Amino acid sequence: KLIKEANQLATASSILEHSIAVPELSLELILPDCKLRQLLANFSQKLQVPSAAIIMAFLTTVASRCTVGTQLTLRKSSNHSVPPYLYTVLVGSPGSGKTPLINAITTAPCRLLQAKLDAEHQSKLSQYEAELRYFNSLTKEQKIESDPPISPVRQAAYVSDATTEAVVNLME
């Protein structure tokens, strides 16, 4: 087992030594001079993480919030479109700021959105319960002529536990 792990480590080290240099991904290349660019630059400085990490975390979060079925056309001259699926892996040493970055750019905004969605759901649920009480008070003849109220569905802004069991519970 130790030999296998040593071989895997040697392979990973070899890949890193022979990797191609990639130019720095900067906020200036991605965003025009705007408040969002300044906000992300401030996050980068405050968290002491490269702007490339901020950009990728931000773009991944935005892509995750696109409505199902969204398609992006990358060239005006082409009719080819793609869904905004974007996966990001942040790699860094312990203490390099990966978790604070994810918390600031992804988790905190999604939790705020989830709180808003939960409040809206609670309001719709209260209305549904009142409508259901009224519907249940109707006579059989009145119920035949009326449609029963439809229970509201709770929306999820994010998933922190993607096990099969957790996702099934979320969908119920």
PDB file of C-alpha atoms in Angstrom:
ATOM      1  CA  LYS A   1       0.000   0.000   0.000  1.00  0.00           C
ATOM      2  CA  LEU A   2       2.854   2.400   0.841  1.00  0.00           C
ATOM      3  CA  ILE A   3       4.490   1.720  -2.530  1.00  0.00           C
ATOM      4  CA  LYS A   4       1.208   2.469  -4.331  1.00  0.00           C
ATOM      5  CA  GLU A   5       0.795   5.762  -2.416  1.00  0.00           C
ATOM      6  CA  ALA A   6       4.433   6.699  -3.116  1.00  0.00           C
ATOM      7  CA  ASN A   7       3.926   6.043  -6.846  1.00  0.00           C
ATOM      8  CA  GLN A   8       0.772   8.198  -6.853  1.00  0.00           C
ATOM      9  CA  LEU A   9       2.629  11.000  -5.077  1.00  0.00           C
ATOM     10  CA  ALA A  10       5.536  10.751  -7.533  1.00  0.00           C
ATOM     11  CA  THR A  11       3.092  10.937 -10.458  1.00  0.00           C
ATOM     12  CA  ALA A  12       1.372  14.006  -8.970  1.00  0.00           C
ATOM     13  CA  SER A  13       4.742  15.682  -8.373  1.00  0.00           C
ATOM     14  CA  SER A  14       5.802  14.956 -11.945  1.00  0.00           C
ATOM     15  CA  ILE A  15       2.602  16.517 -13.292  1.00  0.00           C
ATOM     16  CA  LEU A  16       3.139  19.637 -11.193  1.00  0.00           C
ATOM     17  CA  GLU A  17       6.787  19.973 -12.315  1.00  0.00           C
ATOM     18  CA  HIS A  18       5.856  19.720 -15.990  1.00  0.00           C
ATOM     19  CA  SER A  19       2.691  21.794 -15.918  1.00  0.00           C
ATOM     20  CA  ILE A  20       2.230  24.610 -18.383  1.00  0.00           C
ATOM     21  CA  ALA A  21       2.356  28.109 -16.983  1.00  0.00           C
ATOM     22  CA  VAL A  22      -1.084  29.709 -17.114  1.00  0.00           C
ATOM     23  CA  PRO A  23      -1.380  33.498 -17.153  1.00  0.00           C
ATOM     24  CA  GLU A  24      -2.979  35.087 -14.093  1.00  0.00           C
ATOM     25  CA  LEU A  25      -6.751  35.362 -14.369  1.00  0.00           C
ATOM     26  CA  SER A  26      -7.501  38.889 -13.255  1.00  0.00           C
ATOM     27  CA  LEU A  27     -10.671  40.747 -12.432  1.00  0.00           C
ATOM     28  CA  GLU A  28      -9.739  43.387 -15.010  1.00  0.00           C
ATOM     29  CA  LEU A  29      -9.857  40.762 -17.783  1.00  0.00           C
ATOM     30  CA  ILE A  30     -13.256  39.438 -16.718  1.00  0.00           C
ATOM     31  CA  LEU A  31     -15.254  42.447 -15.532  1.00  0.00           C
ATOM     32  CA  PRO A  32     -15.521  46.062 -16.663  1.00  0.00           C
ATOM     33  CA  ASP A  33     -14.756  48.761 -14.118  1.00  0.00           C
ATOM     34  CA  CYS A  34     -17.839  48.433 -11.908  1.00  0.00           C
ATOM     35  CA  LYS A  35     -18.958  48.013  -8.305  1.00  0.00           C
ATOM     36  CA  LEU A  36     -18.938  44.220  -8.609  1.00  0.00           C
ATOM     37  CA  ARG A  37     -15.310  44.186  -9.731  1.00  0.00           C
ATOM     38  CA  GLN A  38     -14.375  46.429  -6.800  1.00  0.00           C
ATOM     39  CA  LEU A  39     -16.326  44.230  -4.366  1.00  0.00           C
ATOM     40  CA  LEU A  40     -14.581  41.081  -5.604  1.00  0.00           C
ATOM     41  CA  ALA A  41     -11.191  42.853  -5.494  1.00  0.00           C
ATOM     42  CA  ASN A  42     -11.907  43.827  -1.884  1.00  0.00           C
ATOM     43  CA  PHE A  43     -12.746  40.190  -1.072  1.00  0.00           C
ATOM     44  CA  SER A  44      -9.491  39.108  -2.704  1.00  0.00           C
ATOM     45  CA  GLN A  45      -7.461  41.560  -0.608  1.00  0.00           C
ATOM     46  CA  LYS A  46      -9.347  40.930   2.632  1.00  0.00           C
ATOM     47  CA  LEU A  47      -9.156  37.143   2.323  1.00  0.00           C
ATOM     48  CA  GLN A  48      -5.621  37.265   0.876  1.00  0.00           C
ATOM     49  CA  VAL A  49      -6.485  34.883  -1.949  1.00  0.00           C
ATOM     50  CA  PRO A  50      -5.668  35.185  -5.664  1.00  0.00           C
ATOM     51  CA  SER A  51      -8.232  36.972  -7.809  1.00  0.00           C
ATOM     52  CA  ALA A  52      -8.490  33.825  -9.961  1.00  0.00           C
ATOM     53  CA  ALA A  53      -9.916  31.930  -6.973  1.00  0.00           C
ATOM     54  CA  ILE A  54     -12.413  34.736  -6.318  1.00  0.00           C
ATOM     55  CA  ILE A  55     -13.449  34.795  -9.992  1.00  0.00           C
ATOM     56  CA  MET A  56     -13.948  31.044 -10.233  1.00  0.00           C
ATOM     57  CA  ALA A  57     -15.916  30.821  -6.970  1.00  0.00           C
ATOM     58  CA  PHE A  58     -18.093  33.747  -8.064  1.00  0.00           C
ATOM     59  CA  LEU A  59     -18.741  32.423 -11.591  1.00  0.00           C
ATOM     60  CA  THR A  60     -19.528  28.942 -10.270  1.00  0.00           C
ATOM     61  CA  THR A  61     -22.017  30.403  -7.791  1.00  0.00           C
ATOM     62  CA  VAL A  62     -23.684  32.538 -10.472  1.00  0.00           C
ATOM     63  CA  ALA A  63     -23.867  29.564 -12.854  1.00  0.00           C
ATOM     64  CA  SER A  64     -25.498  27.465 -10.136  1.00  0.00           C
ATOM     65  CA  ARG A  65     -28.281  30.029  -9.722  1.00  0.00           C
ATOM     66  CA  CYS A  66     -29.277  30.056 -13.401  1.00  0.00           C
ATOM     67  CA  THR A  67     -32.755  28.750 -14.098  1.00  0.00           C
ATOM     68  CA  VAL A  68     -32.902  25.143 -15.270  1.00  0.00           C
ATOM     69  CA  GLY A  69     -32.955  25.173 -19.063  1.00  0.00           C
ATOM     70  CA  THR A  70     -30.815  28.314 -19.409  1.00  0.00           C
ATOM     71  CA  GLN A  71     -28.633  28.222 -22.519  1.00  0.00           C
ATOM     72  CA  LEU A  72     -25.697  30.486 -23.352  1.00  0.00           C
ATOM     73  CA  THR A  73     -24.717  31.386 -26.903  1.00  0.00           C
ATOM     74  CA  LEU A  74     -20.984  31.986 -26.842  1.00  0.00           C
ATOM     75  CA  ARG A  75     -20.654  33.491 -30.332  1.00  0.00           C
ATOM     76  CA  LYS A  76     -23.200  35.671 -32.062  1.00  0.00           C
ATOM     77  CA  SER A  77     -22.205  34.146 -35.400  1.00  0.00           C
ATOM     78  CA  SER A  78     -23.054  30.646 -34.155  1.00  0.00           C
ATOM     79  CA  ASN A  79     -26.354  29.140 -33.159  1.00  0.00           C
ATOM     80  CA  HIS A  80     -24.549  26.720 -30.845  1.00  0.00           C
ATOM     81  CA  SER A  81     -25.547  27.161 -27.209  1.00  0.00           C
ATOM     82  CA  VAL A  82     -24.533  25.432 -23.998  1.00  0.00           C
ATOM     83  CA  PRO A  83     -25.955  25.226 -20.483  1.00  0.00           C
ATOM     84  CA  PRO A  84     -24.043  27.212 -17.821  1.00  0.00           C
ATOM     85  CA  TYR A  85     -22.525  24.179 -16.092  1.00  0.00           C
ATOM     86  CA  LEU A  86     -19.361  25.188 -14.311  1.00  0.00           C
ATOM     87  CA  TYR A  87     -17.417  23.085 -11.850  1.00  0.00           C
ATOM     88  CA  THR A  88     -14.554  24.500  -9.831  1.00  0.00           C
ATOM     89  CA  VAL A  89     -11.949  22.849  -7.660  1.00  0.00           C
ATOM     90  CA  LEU A  90      -9.984  25.064  -5.294  1.00  0.00           C
ATOM     91  CA  VAL A  91      -6.629  23.575  -4.408  1.00  0.00           C
ATOM     92  CA  GLY A  92      -4.441  25.081  -1.742  1.00  0.00           C
ATOM     93  CA  SER A  93      -2.452  24.373   1.366  1.00  0.00           C
ATOM     94  CA  PRO A  94      -4.181  24.304   4.746  1.00  0.00           C
ATOM     95  CA  GLY A  95      -4.737  27.877   5.856  1.00  0.00           C
ATOM     96  CA  SER A  96      -4.597  29.305   2.328  1.00  0.00           C
ATOM     97  CA  GLY A  97      -8.108  30.754   2.595  1.00  0.00           C
ATOM     98  CA  LYS A  98     -10.204  28.212   0.685  1.00  0.00           C
ATOM     99  CA  THR A  99     -12.961  27.931   3.313  1.00  0.00           C
ATOM    100  CA  PRO A 100     -13.285  31.675   4.052  1.00  0.00           C
ATOM    101  CA  LEU A 101     -13.457  32.256   0.283  1.00  0.00           C
ATOM    102  CA  ILE A 102     -16.263  29.734  -0.203  1.00  0.00           C
ATOM    103  CA  ASN A 103     -18.093  31.094   2.843  1.00  0.00           C
ATOM    104  CA  ALA A 104     -17.872  34.706   1.622  1.00  0.00           C
ATOM    105  CA  ILE A 105     -18.599  34.193  -2.081  1.00  0.00           C
ATOM    106  CA  THR A 106     -20.927  31.193  -2.049  1.00  0.00           C
ATOM    107  CA  THR A 107     -22.293  30.038   1.295  1.00  0.00           C
ATOM    108  CA  ALA A 108     -23.250  33.375   2.901  1.00  0.00           C
ATOM    109  CA  PRO A 109     -25.166  34.717  -0.150  1.00  0.00           C
ATOM    110  CA  CYS A 110     -26.906  31.368  -0.636  1.00  0.00           C
ATOM    111  CA  ARG A 111     -27.926  31.294   3.036  1.00  0.00           C
ATOM    112  CA  LEU A 112     -29.385  34.803   2.713  1.00  0.00           C
ATOM    113  CA  LEU A 113     -31.302  33.715  -0.369  1.00  0.00           C
ATOM    114  CA  GLN A 114     -32.464  30.558   1.429  1.00  0.00           C
ATOM    115  CA  ALA A 115     -33.774  32.631   4.350  1.00  0.00           C
ATOM    116  CA  LYS A 116     -35.762  34.770   1.895  1.00  0.00           C
ATOM    117  CA  LEU A 117     -37.120  31.689   0.108  1.00  0.00           C
ATOM    118  CA  ASP A 118     -38.059  30.088   3.448  1.00  0.00           C
ATOM    119  CA  ALA A 119     -39.938  33.231   4.549  1.00  0.00           C
ATOM    120  CA  GLU A 120     -41.831  33.301   1.230  1.00  0.00           C
ATOM    121  CA  HIS A 121     -42.585  29.581   1.576  1.00  0.00           C
ATOM    122  CA  GLN A 122     -43.868  30.065   5.133  1.00  0.00           C
ATOM    123  CA  SER A 123     -46.197  32.824   3.937  1.00  0.00           C
ATOM    124  CA  LYS A 124     -47.493  30.654   1.075  1.00  0.00           C
ATOM    125  CA  LEU A 125     -47.868  27.706   3.462  1.00  0.00           C
ATOM    126  CA  SER A 126     -49.976  29.788   5.871  1.00  0.00           C
ATOM    127  CA  GLN A 127     -52.180  30.907   2.981  1.00  0.00           C
ATOM    128  CA  TYR A 128     -52.473  27.305   1.769  1.00  0.00           C
ATOM    129  CA  GLU A 129     -53.478  26.090   5.240  1.00  0.00           C
ATOM    130  CA  ALA A 130     -56.196  28.769   5.460  1.00  0.00           C
ATOM    131  CA  GLU A 131     -57.474  27.846   1.987  1.00  0.00           C
ATOM    132  CA  LEU A 132     -57.401  24.149   2.923  1.00  0.00           C
ATOM    133  CA  ARG A 133     -59.423  24.795   6.102  1.00  0.00           C
ATOM    134  CA  TYR A 134     -61.968  26.694   4.017  1.00  0.00           C
ATOM    135  CA  PHE A 135     -62.057  23.940   1.376  1.00  0.00           C
ATOM    136  CA  ASN A 136     -62.557  21.274   4.065  1.00  0.00           C
ATOM    137  CA  SER A 137     -65.473  23.275   5.517  1.00  0.00           C
ATOM    138  CA  LEU A 138     -67.342  23.094   2.197  1.00  0.00           C
ATOM    139  CA  THR A 139     -70.153  20.639   1.598  1.00  0.00           C
ATOM    140  CA  LYS A 140     -69.627  17.713  -0.782  1.00  0.00           C
ATOM    141  CA  GLU A 141     -71.521  19.533  -3.517  1.00  0.00           C
ATOM    142  CA  GLN A 142     -69.408  22.685  -3.091  1.00  0.00           C
ATOM    143  CA  LYS A 143     -66.187  20.625  -3.129  1.00  0.00           C
ATOM    144  CA  ILE A 144     -67.184  19.057  -6.441  1.00  0.00           C
ATOM    145  CA  GLU A 145     -67.503  22.528  -7.963  1.00  0.00           C
ATOM    146  CA  SER A 146     -64.237  23.796  -6.420  1.00  0.00           C
ATOM    147  CA  ASP A 147     -60.609  22.883  -6.901  1.00  0.00           C
ATOM    148  CA  PRO A 148     -58.689  21.975  -3.744  1.00  0.00           C
ATOM    149  CA  PRO A 149     -55.796  24.298  -2.899  1.00  0.00           C
ATOM    150  CA  ILE A 150     -52.340  23.267  -4.059  1.00  0.00           C
ATOM    151  CA  SER A 151     -49.647  22.871  -1.436  1.00  0.00           C
ATOM    152  CA  PRO A 152     -46.642  25.163  -2.002  1.00  0.00           C
ATOM    153  CA  VAL A 153     -43.273  23.581  -2.752  1.00  0.00           C
ATOM    154  CA  ARG A 154     -40.238  24.657  -0.736  1.00  0.00           C
ATOM    155  CA  GLN A 155     -37.393  25.911  -2.923  1.00  0.00           C
ATOM    156  CA  ALA A 156     -33.743  25.249  -2.113  1.00  0.00           C
ATOM    157  CA  ALA A 157     -31.066  27.837  -2.892  1.00  0.00           C
ATOM    158  CA  TYR A 158     -28.247  25.382  -2.302  1.00  0.00           C
ATOM    159  CA  VAL A 159     -27.460  21.863  -1.148  1.00  0.00           C
ATOM    160  CA  SER A 160     -24.784  21.277   1.459  1.00  0.00           C
ATOM    161  CA  ASP A 161     -25.361  17.520   1.729  1.00  0.00           C
ATOM    162  CA  ALA A 162     -25.537  15.879  -1.695  1.00  0.00           C
ATOM    163  CA  THR A 163     -25.989  12.307  -0.511  1.00  0.00           C
ATOM    164  CA  THR A 164     -28.867  10.468  -2.145  1.00  0.00           C
ATOM    165  CA  GLU A 165     -30.824  10.398   1.124  1.00  0.00           C
ATOM    166  CA  ALA A 166     -30.430  14.138   1.730  1.00  0.00           C
ATOM    167  CA  VAL A 167     -31.439  15.099  -1.793  1.00  0.00           C
ATOM    168  CA  VAL A 168     -34.511  12.813  -1.615  1.00  0.00           C
ATOM    169  CA  ASN A 169     -35.514  14.479   1.688  1.00  0.00           C
ATOM    170  CA  LEU A 170     -35.030  17.894   0.112  1.00  0.00           C
ATOM    171  CA  MET A 171     -37.281  16.981  -2.801  1.00  0.00           C
ATOM    172  CA  GLU A 172     -40.126  15.730  -0.585  1.00  0.00           C
TER     173      GLU A 172
END
